[in-house]
Coordinates of C-alpha atoms and ligand atoms in Angstrom, one line a residue:
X1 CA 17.5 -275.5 35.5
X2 CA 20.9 -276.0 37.0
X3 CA 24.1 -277.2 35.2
X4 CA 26.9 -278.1 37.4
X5 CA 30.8 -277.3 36.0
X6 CA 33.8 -278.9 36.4
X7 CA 35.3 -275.4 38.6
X8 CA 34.0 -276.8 42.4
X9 CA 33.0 -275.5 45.0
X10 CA 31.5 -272.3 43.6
X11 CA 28.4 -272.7 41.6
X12 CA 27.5 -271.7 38.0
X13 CA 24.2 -272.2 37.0
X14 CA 21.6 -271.2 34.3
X15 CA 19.1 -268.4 35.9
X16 CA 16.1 -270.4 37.1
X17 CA 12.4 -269.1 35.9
X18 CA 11.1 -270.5 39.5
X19 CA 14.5 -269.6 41.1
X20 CA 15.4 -272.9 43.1
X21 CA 18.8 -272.7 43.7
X22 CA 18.8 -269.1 45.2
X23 CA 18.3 -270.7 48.7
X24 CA 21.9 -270.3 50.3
X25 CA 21.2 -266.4 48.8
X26 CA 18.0 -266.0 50.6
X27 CA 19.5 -267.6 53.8
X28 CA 22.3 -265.5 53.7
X29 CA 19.8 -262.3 52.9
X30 CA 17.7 -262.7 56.0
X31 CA 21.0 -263.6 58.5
X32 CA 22.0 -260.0 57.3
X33 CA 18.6 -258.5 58.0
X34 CA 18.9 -259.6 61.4
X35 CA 22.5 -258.1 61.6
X36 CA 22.6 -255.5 60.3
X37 CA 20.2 -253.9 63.3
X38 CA 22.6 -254.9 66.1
X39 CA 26.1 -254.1 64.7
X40 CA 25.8 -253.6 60.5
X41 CA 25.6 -256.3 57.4
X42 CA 29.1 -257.0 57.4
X43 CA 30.2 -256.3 60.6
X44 CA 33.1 -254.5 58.6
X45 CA 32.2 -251.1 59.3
X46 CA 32.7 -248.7 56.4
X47 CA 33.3 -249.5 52.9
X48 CA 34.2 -246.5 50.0
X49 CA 32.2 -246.4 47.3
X50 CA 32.1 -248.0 44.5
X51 CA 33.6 -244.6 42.6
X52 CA 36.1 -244.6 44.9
X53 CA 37.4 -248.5 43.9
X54 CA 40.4 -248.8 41.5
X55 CA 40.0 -250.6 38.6
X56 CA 42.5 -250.5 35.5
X57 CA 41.4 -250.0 32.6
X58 CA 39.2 -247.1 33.7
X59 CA 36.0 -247.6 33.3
X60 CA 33.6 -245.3 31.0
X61 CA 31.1 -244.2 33.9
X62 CA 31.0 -245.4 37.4
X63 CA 27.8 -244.4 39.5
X64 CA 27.8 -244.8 43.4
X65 CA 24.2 -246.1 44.5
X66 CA 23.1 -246.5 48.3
X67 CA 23.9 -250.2 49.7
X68 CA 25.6 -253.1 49.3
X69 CA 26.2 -256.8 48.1
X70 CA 28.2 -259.3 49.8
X71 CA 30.6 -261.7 48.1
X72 CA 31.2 -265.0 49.7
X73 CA 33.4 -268.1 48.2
X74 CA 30.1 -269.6 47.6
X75 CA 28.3 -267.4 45.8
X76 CA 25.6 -268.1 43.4
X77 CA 26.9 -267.4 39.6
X78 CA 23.5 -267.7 37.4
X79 CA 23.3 -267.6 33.2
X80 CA 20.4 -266.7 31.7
X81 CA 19.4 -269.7 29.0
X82 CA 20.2 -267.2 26.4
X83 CA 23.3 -266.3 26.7
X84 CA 25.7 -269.9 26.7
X85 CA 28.6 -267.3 25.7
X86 CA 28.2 -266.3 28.8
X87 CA 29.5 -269.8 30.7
X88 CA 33.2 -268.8 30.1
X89 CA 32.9 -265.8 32.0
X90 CA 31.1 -266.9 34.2
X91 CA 33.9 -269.9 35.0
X92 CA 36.4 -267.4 34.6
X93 CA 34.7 -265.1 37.7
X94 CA 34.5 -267.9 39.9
X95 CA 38.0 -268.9 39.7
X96 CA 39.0 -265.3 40.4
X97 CA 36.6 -264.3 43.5
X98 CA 38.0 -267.7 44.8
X99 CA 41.7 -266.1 44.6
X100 CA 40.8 -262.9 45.4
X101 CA 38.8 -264.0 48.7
X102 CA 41.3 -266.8 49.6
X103 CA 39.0 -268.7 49.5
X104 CA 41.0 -272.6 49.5
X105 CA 39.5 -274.7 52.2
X106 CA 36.8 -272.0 53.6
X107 CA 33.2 -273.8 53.2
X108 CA 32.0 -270.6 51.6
X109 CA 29.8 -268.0 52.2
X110 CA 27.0 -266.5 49.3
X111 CA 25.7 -263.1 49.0
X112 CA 23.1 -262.4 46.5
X113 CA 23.3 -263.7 42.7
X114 CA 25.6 -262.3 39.8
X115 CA 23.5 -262.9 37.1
X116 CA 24.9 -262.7 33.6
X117 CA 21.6 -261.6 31.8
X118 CA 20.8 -262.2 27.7
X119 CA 23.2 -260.2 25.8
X120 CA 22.0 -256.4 25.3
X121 CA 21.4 -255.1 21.9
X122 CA 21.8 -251.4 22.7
X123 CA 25.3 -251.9 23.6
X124 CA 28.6 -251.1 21.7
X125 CA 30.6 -253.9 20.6
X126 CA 33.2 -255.4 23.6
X127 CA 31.1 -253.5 26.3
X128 CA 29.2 -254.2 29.5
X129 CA 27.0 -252.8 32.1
X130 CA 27.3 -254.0 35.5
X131 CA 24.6 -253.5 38.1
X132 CA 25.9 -254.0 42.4
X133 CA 22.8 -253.9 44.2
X134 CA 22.0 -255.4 47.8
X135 CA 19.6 -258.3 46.2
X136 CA 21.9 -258.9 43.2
X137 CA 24.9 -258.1 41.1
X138 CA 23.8 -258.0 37.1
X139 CA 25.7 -258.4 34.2
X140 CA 24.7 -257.2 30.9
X141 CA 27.0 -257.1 27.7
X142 CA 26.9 -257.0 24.0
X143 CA 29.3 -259.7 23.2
X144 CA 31.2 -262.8 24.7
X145 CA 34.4 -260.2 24.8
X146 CA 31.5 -257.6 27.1
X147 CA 31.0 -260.3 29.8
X148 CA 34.4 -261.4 30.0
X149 CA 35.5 -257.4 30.5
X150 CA 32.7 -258.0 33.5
X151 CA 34.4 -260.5 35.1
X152 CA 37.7 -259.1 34.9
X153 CA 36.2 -255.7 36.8
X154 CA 34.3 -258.2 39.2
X155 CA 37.6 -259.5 39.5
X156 CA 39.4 -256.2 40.5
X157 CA 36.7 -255.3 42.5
X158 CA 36.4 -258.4 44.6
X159 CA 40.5 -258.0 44.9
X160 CA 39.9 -254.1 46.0
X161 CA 37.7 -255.1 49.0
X162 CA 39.1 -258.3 49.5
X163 CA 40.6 -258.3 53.9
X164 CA 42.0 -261.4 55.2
X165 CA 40.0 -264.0 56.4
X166 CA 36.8 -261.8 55.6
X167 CA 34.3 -264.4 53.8
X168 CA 31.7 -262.7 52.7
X169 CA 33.3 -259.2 51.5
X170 CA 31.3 -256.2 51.1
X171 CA 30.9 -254.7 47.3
X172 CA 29.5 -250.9 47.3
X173 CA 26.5 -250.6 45.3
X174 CA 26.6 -248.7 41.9
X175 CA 26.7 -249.0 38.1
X176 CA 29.6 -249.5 35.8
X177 CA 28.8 -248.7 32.1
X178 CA 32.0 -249.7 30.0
X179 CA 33.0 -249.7 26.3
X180 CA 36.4 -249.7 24.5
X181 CA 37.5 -246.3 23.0
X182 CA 39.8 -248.8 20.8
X183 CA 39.1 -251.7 18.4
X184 CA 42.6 -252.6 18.8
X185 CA 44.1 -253.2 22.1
X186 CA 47.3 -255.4 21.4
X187 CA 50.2 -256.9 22.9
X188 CA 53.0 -258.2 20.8
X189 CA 55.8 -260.1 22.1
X190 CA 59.1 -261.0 20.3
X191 CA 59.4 -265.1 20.3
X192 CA 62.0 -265.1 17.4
X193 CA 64.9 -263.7 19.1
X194 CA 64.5 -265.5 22.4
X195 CA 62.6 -268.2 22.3
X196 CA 59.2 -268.8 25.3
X197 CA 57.6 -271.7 25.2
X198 CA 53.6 -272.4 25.1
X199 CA 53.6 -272.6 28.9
X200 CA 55.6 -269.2 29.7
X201 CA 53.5 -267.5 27.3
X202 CA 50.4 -268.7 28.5
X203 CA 50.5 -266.3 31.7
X204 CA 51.4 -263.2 29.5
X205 CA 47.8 -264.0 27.7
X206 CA 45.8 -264.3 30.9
X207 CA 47.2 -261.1 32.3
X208 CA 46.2 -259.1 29.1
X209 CA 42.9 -260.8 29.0
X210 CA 42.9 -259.1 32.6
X211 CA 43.8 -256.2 31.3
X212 CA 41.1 -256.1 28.7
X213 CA 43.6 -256.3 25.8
X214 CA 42.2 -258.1 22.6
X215 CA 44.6 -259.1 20.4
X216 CA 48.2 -260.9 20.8
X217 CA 50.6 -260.8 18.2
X218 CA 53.1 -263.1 17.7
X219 CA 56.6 -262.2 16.6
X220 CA 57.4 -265.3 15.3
X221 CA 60.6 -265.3 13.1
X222 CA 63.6 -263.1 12.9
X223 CA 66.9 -263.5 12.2
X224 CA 67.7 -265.0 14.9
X225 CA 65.4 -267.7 14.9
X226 CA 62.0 -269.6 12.9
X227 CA 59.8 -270.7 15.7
X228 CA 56.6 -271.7 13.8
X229 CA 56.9 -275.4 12.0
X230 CA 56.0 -275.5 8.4
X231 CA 55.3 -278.7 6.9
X232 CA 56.1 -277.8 3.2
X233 CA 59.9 -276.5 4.6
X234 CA 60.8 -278.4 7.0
X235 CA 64.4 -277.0 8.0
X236 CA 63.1 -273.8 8.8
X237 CA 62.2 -274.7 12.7
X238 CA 64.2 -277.9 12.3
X239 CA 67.6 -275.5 11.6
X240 CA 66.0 -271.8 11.6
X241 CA 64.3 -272.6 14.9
X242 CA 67.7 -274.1 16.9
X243 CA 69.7 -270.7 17.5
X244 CA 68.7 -267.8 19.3
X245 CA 70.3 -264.0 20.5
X246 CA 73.6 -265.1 22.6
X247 CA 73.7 -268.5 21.2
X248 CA 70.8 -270.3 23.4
X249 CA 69.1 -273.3 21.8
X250 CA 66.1 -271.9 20.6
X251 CA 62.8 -273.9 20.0
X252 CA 59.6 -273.8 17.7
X253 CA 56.0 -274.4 18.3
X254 CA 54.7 -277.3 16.0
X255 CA 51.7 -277.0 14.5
X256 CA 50.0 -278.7 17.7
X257 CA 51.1 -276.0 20.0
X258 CA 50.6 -273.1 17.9
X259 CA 47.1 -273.7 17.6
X260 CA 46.9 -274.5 21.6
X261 CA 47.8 -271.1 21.8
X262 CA 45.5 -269.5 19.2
X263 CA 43.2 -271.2 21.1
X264 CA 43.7 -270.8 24.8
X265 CA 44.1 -266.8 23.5
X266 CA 40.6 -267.1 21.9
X267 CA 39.2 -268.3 25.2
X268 CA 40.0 -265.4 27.1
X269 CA 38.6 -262.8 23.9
X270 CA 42.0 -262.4 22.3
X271 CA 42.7 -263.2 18.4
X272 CA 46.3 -264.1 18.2
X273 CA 47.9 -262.3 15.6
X274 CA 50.9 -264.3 13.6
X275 CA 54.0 -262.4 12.1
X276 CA 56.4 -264.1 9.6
X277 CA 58.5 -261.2 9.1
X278 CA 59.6 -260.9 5.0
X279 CA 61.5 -259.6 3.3
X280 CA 64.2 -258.6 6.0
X281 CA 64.4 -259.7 9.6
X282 CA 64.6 -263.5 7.9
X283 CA 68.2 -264.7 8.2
X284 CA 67.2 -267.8 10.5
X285 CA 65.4 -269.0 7.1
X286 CA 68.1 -267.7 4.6
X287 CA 70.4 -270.4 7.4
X288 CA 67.9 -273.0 6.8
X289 CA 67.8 -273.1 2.4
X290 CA 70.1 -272.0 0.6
X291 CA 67.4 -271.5 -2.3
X292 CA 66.5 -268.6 -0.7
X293 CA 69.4 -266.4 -1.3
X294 CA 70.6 -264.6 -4.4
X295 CA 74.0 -267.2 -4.1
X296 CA 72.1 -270.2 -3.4
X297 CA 74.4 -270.4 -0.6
X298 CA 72.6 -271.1 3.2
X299 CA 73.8 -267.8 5.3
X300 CA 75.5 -268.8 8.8
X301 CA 73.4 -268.4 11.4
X302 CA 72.9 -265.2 12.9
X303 CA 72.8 -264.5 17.1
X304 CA 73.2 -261.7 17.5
X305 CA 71.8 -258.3 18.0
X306 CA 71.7 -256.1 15.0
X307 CA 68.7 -255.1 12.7
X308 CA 68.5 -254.6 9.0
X309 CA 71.0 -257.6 8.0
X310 CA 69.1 -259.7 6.0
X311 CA 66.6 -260.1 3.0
X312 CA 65.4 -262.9 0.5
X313 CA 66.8 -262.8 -2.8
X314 CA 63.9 -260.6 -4.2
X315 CA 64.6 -261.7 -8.2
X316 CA 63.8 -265.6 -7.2
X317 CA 61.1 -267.1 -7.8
X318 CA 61.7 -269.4 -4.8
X319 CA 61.1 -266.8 -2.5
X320 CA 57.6 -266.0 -4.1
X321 CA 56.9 -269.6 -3.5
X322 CA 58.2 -269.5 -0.1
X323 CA 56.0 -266.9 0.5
X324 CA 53.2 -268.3 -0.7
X325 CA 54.0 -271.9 1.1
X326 CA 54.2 -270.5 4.3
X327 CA 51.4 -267.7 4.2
X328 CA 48.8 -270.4 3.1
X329 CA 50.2 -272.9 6.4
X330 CA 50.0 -269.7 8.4
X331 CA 46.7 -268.7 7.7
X332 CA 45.1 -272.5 7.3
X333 CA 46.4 -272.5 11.5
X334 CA 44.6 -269.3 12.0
X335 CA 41.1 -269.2 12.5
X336 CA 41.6 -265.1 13.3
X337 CA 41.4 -262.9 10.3
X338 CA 45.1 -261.4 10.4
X339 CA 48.3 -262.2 9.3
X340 CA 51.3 -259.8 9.8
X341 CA 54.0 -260.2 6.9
X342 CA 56.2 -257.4 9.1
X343 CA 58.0 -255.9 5.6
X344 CA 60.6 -253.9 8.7
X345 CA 63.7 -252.7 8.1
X346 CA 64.7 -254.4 4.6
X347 CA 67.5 -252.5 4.7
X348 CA 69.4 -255.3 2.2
X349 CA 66.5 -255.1 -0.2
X350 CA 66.7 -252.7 -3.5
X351 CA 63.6 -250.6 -3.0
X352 CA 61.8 -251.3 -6.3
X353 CA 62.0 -255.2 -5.6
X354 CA 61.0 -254.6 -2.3
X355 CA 58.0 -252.9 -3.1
X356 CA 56.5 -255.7 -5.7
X357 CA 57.4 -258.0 -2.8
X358 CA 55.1 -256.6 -0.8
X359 CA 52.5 -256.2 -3.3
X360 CA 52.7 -259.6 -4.0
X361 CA 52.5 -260.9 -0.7
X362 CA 49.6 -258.8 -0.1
X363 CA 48.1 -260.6 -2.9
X364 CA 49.2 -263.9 -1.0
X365 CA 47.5 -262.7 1.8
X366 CA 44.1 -261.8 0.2
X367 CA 43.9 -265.4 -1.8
X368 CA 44.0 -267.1 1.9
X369 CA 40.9 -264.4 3.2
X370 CA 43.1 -263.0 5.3
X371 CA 43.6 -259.1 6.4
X372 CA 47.4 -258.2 5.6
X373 CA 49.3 -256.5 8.2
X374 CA 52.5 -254.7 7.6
X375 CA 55.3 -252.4 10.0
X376 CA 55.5 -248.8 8.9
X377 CA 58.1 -249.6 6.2
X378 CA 55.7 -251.2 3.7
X379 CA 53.0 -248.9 4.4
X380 CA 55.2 -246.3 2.7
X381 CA 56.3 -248.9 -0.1
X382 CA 52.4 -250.1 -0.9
X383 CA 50.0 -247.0 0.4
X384 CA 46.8 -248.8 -1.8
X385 CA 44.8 -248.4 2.0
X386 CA 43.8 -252.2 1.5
X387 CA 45.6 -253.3 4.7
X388 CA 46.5 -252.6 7.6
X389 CA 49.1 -250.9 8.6
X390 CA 51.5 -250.5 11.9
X391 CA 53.7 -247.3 12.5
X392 CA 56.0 -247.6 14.7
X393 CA 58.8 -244.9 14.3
X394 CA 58.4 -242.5 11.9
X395 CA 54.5 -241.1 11.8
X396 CA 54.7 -240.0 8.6
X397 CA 55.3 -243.3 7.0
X398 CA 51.9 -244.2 7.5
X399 CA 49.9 -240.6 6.5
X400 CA 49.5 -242.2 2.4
X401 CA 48.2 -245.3 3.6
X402 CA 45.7 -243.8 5.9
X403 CA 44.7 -241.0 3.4
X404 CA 44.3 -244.0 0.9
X405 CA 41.6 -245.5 3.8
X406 CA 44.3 -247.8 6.0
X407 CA 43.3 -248.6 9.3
X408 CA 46.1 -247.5 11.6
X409 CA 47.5 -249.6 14.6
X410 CA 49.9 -247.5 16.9
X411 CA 53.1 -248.6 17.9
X412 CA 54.7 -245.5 19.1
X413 CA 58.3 -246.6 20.4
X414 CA 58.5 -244.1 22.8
X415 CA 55.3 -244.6 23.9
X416 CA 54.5 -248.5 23.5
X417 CA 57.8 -250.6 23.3
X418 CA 58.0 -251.7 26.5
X419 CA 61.4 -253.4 26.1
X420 CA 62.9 -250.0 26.5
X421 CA 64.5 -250.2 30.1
X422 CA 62.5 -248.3 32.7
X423 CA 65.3 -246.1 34.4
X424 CA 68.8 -247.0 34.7
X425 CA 68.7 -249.2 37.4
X426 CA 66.4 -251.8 35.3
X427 CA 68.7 -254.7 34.4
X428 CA 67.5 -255.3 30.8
X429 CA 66.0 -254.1 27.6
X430 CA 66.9 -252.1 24.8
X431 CA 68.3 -248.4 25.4
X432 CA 68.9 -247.5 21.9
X433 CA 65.9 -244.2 22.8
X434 CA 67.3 -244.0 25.9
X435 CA 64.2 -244.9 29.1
X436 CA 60.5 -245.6 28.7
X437 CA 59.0 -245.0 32.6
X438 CA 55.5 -245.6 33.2
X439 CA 54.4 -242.0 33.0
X440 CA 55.8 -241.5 29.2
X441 CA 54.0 -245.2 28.7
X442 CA 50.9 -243.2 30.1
X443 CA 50.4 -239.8 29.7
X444 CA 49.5 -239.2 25.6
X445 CA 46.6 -239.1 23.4
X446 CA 46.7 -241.8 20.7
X447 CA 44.5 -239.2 18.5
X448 CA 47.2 -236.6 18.7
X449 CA 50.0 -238.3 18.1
X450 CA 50.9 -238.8 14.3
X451 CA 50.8 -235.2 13.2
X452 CA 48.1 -234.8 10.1
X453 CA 46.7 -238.7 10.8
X454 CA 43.0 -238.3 10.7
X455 CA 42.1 -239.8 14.2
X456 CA 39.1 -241.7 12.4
X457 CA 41.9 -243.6 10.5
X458 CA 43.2 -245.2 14.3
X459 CA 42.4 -248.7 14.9
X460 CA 43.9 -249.2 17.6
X461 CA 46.9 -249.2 20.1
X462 CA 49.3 -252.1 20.6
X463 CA 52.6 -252.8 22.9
X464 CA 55.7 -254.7 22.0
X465 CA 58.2 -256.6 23.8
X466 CA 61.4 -257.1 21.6
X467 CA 63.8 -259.3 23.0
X468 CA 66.8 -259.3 21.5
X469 CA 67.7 -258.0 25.0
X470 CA 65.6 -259.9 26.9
X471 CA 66.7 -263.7 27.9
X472 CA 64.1 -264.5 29.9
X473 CA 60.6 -264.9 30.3
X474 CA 60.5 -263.3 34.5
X475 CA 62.7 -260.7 32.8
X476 CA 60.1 -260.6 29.5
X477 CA 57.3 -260.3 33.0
X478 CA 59.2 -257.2 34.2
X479 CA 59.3 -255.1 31.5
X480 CA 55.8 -255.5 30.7
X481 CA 54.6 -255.2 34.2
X482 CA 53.4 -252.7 35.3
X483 CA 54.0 -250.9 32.1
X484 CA 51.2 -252.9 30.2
X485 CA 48.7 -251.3 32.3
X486 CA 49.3 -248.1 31.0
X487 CA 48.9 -249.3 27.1
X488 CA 45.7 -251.0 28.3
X489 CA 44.2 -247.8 29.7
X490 CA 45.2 -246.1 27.0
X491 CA 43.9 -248.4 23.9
X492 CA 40.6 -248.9 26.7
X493 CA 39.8 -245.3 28.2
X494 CA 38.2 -242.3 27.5
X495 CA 41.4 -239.8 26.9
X496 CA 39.0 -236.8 28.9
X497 CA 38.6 -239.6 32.3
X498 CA 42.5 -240.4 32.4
X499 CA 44.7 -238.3 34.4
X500 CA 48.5 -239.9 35.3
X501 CA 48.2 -239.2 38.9
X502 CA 45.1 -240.8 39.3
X503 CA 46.8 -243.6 37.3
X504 CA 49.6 -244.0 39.4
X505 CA 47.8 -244.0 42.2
X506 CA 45.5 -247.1 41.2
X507 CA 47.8 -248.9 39.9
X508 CA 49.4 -249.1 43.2
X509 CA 46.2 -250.4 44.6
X510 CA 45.8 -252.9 42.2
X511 CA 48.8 -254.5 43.8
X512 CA 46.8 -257.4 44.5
X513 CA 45.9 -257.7 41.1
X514 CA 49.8 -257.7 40.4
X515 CA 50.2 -260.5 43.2
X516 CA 47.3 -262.5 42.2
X517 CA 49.0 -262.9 38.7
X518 CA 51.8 -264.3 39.7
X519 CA 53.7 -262.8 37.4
X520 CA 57.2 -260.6 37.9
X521 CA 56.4 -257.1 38.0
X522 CA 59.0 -254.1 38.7
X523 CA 59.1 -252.4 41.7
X524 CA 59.5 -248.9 40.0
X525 CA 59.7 -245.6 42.4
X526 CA 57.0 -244.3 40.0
X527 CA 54.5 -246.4 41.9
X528 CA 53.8 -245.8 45.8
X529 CA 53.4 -249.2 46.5
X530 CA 51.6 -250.7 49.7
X531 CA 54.0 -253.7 50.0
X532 CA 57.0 -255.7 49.2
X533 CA 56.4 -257.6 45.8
X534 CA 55.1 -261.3 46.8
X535 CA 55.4 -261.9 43.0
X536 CA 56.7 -265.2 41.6
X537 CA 60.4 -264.5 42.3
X538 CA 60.6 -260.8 42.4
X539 CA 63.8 -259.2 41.3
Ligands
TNX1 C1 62.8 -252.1 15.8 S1 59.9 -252.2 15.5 C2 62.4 -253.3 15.3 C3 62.8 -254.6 16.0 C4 63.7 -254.4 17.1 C5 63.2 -253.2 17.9 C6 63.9 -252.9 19.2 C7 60.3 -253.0 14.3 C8 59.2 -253.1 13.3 N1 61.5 -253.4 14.2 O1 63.4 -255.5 15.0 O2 63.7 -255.5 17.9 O3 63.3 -252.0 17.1 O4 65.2 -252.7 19.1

């Protein structure tokens, strides 16, 4: 059986029992026989091994194996009946050996199969095995997420031997066995204090689908600006979300575009985390009622760039029903189990109240059957271990909670906040810790870092952009790029496999990667790159 897709000219298809479409394959197959005597299969000469390819994040075993597989634009993508999860990835693959072979307007070679084979039951959640031999390339995996992952090191792989005009390429032939060391590998990006619409932030979610990251968390209000509508108040996006950092015009997502992005996210194996940061970090809603400060007055709007200004009057029974109003909207939006309530720097909030805020929001958040997430800050106010919870700047915040049974998501921000500036040439960003280069972004052990955090406790690893000194999204593309490649390897690798030169070193091979984005990306002296940026309008 055959099913055709809307993604021409390359062909998906379900793996045949009597294998009638493997024609072109077999064609292709014998032509190569017949070659290979007189001047070698591809007529490229040598190709390195498959160990020898760079692929980011590293993968947990590579094994070189004697031949090779050619990839052509035409190329024969099969799904085994059982697996109809697998149909995404396999789209997803086509589109990208396309790119990465150039392959607009070439009638397209094949090469042998990639078969995406019945999901494996002896595999760990999220992972893959990937099998390049001469007759054909297999794909097993435990999960949706697993073949995805296989596609996107297809992807890199294809890019890696990828010459121009060369259509079939050669792939070495070898095994890649791969499996998160992470459960959590995020990416949060700050929407409240300068505003991206659905169609900038689109790009940031491919790239960490690329990147194998699994979660995006959206930053969604601040003080600076409400960017989620809520039926039940109205004025906050309507006034909360029409000021921004500097004085720009802001924006919201309405409902309609929210859940666009939850799920365009979900189709490339990311949950998208919201935030609705309470009790501080909220003066764009204390702008929009009145009823939610202590003077029932509305607050003037804030732009600019300070932290700890703000908190809802925390003796008001209107802010409990706030809460509650926009928690339930939140969550009924959200088909992913998480909602972040932030709980960050209250510095305006008396510490008692602050505390029974939190536990009541927690309480919020369990009645809508959703995991709570909270910043470091309420961690240490509500350490019951019933949530989750995010450290960011001061370990030991967290160490209750965790001893109490929390999972733990690390936010280090001199590790993971890649809105620090790079070096001081880098245009933008925060500096308040001074620079965050690529090597400090890399080179630590997640399992090491909280002193007395029993590792077992670590869910994961996450990245944040904060913008209150970012304007603009090709800025918002620099500072993650190429920084977010070392988050990724680090939520995705074995800590014993990664060494920082090594690192370095591929991720100025993946340059094509970089390129085939199309995103912004820094030109950093950290990285020996092979070319000039051809990025989408490179600094
Ligand atoms: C701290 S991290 C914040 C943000 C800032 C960031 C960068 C955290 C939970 N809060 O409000 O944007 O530092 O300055």
């Amino acid at each position: 059986m055959f099913i055709a897709t809307d993604v021409p000219p390359a062909v998906i298809g379900r793996a045949p029992t009597t294998r009638p479409k493997l024609l072109p394959a077999i064609t292709w197959g014998l032509a190569c026989v017949a070659a290979w005597t007189l001047n070698g299969c591809s007529g490229n000469g040598e190709i390195p091994p498959l160990t020898d390819l760079a692929v980011i994040p590293l993968p947990t075993s590579v094994t070189d194996q004697p031949g090779r597989a050619a990839l052509g634009c035409n190329t024969l993508i099969q799904i085994d009946d059982a697996c109809p999860d697998c149909v995404p990835a396999g789209q997803e693959l086509i589109v990208s050996i396309r790119q990465a072979l150039q392959c607009d307007g070439k009638r397209g070679a094949t090469g042998p199969p990639i078969r995406f084979l019945a999901p494996a039951t002896d595999l760990p959640p999220e992972s893959y095995r990937l099998q390049i031999q001469p007759d054909q390339i297999t794909v097993a995996a435990s999960d949706t997420n697993g073949y995805l992952y296989a596609a996107q090191t297809l992807r890199q792989l294809a890019l890696a031997v990828a010459a121009d005009d060369k259509d079939p390429v050669q792939l070495p032939a070898g095994v890649i066995e791969d499996r998160p060391r992470y459960a959590w590998r995020g990416l949060m990006l700050d929407v409240a204090r300068h505003f991206f619409t659905v169609d900038q932030v689109k790009p940031l979610i491919d790239a960490a689908a690329a990147l194998k990251l699994n979660r995006f968390h959206l930053h969604l209000t601040d003080d600076q600006g409400w960017r989620i509508h809520i039926d039940s108040w109205p004025r906050l996006s309507e006034v909360g979300g029409a000021t921004e950092v500097g004085g720009g015009q802001g924006g919201f997502y309405t409902q309609a575009e929210y859940a666009d992005l939850v799920d365009y996210a979900a189709r490339r194996g990311m949950i998208l985390v919201p935030e609705i940061d309470m009790p501080g970090h909220i003066n764009a809603a204390l702008s929009a009622y009145g009823i939610l400060n202590c003077d029932g007055v509305p607050a003037d709007p804030y732009t600019g760039t300070d932290v700890g200004i703000s908190s809802l009057c925390l003796d008001n029974d209107a802010s409990r029903q706030f809460a509650a109003d926009v928690i339930g909207e939140v969550a009924a939006l959200t088909p992913g189990p998480y909602i972040h309530i932030g709980g960050d720097e209250a510095f305006e909030a008396d510490d008692v109240l602050y505390a029974r805020f939190i536990s009541d929001i927690r309480d919020i958040v369990a009645d809508n059957n959703k995991t709570m997430i909270g910043w470091e800050e309420a961690a240490e106010a509500v350490s019951d271990g019933t949530w989750i919870a995010q450290q960011w700047l001061l370990p030991e915040r967290i160490l209750p909670a965790a001893a109490a049974g929390a999972p733990i998501i690390l936010s280090p921000y001199d590790r993971t906040y890649l809105s620090f500036i790079y070096d001081t040439d880098f245009p933008v960003g925060n500096v308040w810790a001074g620079a965050l280069d690529i090597y400090t972004a890399y080179d630590w052990d997640p399992d090491t870092y909280a002193k007395g955090l029993d590792s077992a406790r670590i869910l994961g690893i996450e990245a944040a952009v904060w913008t209150e000194k970012i304007p603009t999204i090709a800025d918002v593309q620099l500072s993650l790029f190429p920084r977010l490649l070392a988050t990724a390897e680090v939520a995705w690798s074995d800590q014993a496999r990664r060494q920082v030169d090594d690192f370095i070193t591929r991720v100025a091979s993946l340059q094509p990667l970089l390129d085939q984005l199309q995103l912004n990306y820094y030109q950093t002296r950290d990285i020996p790159w092979p070319a000039p940026s051809t990025s989408a309008t490179a600094p």
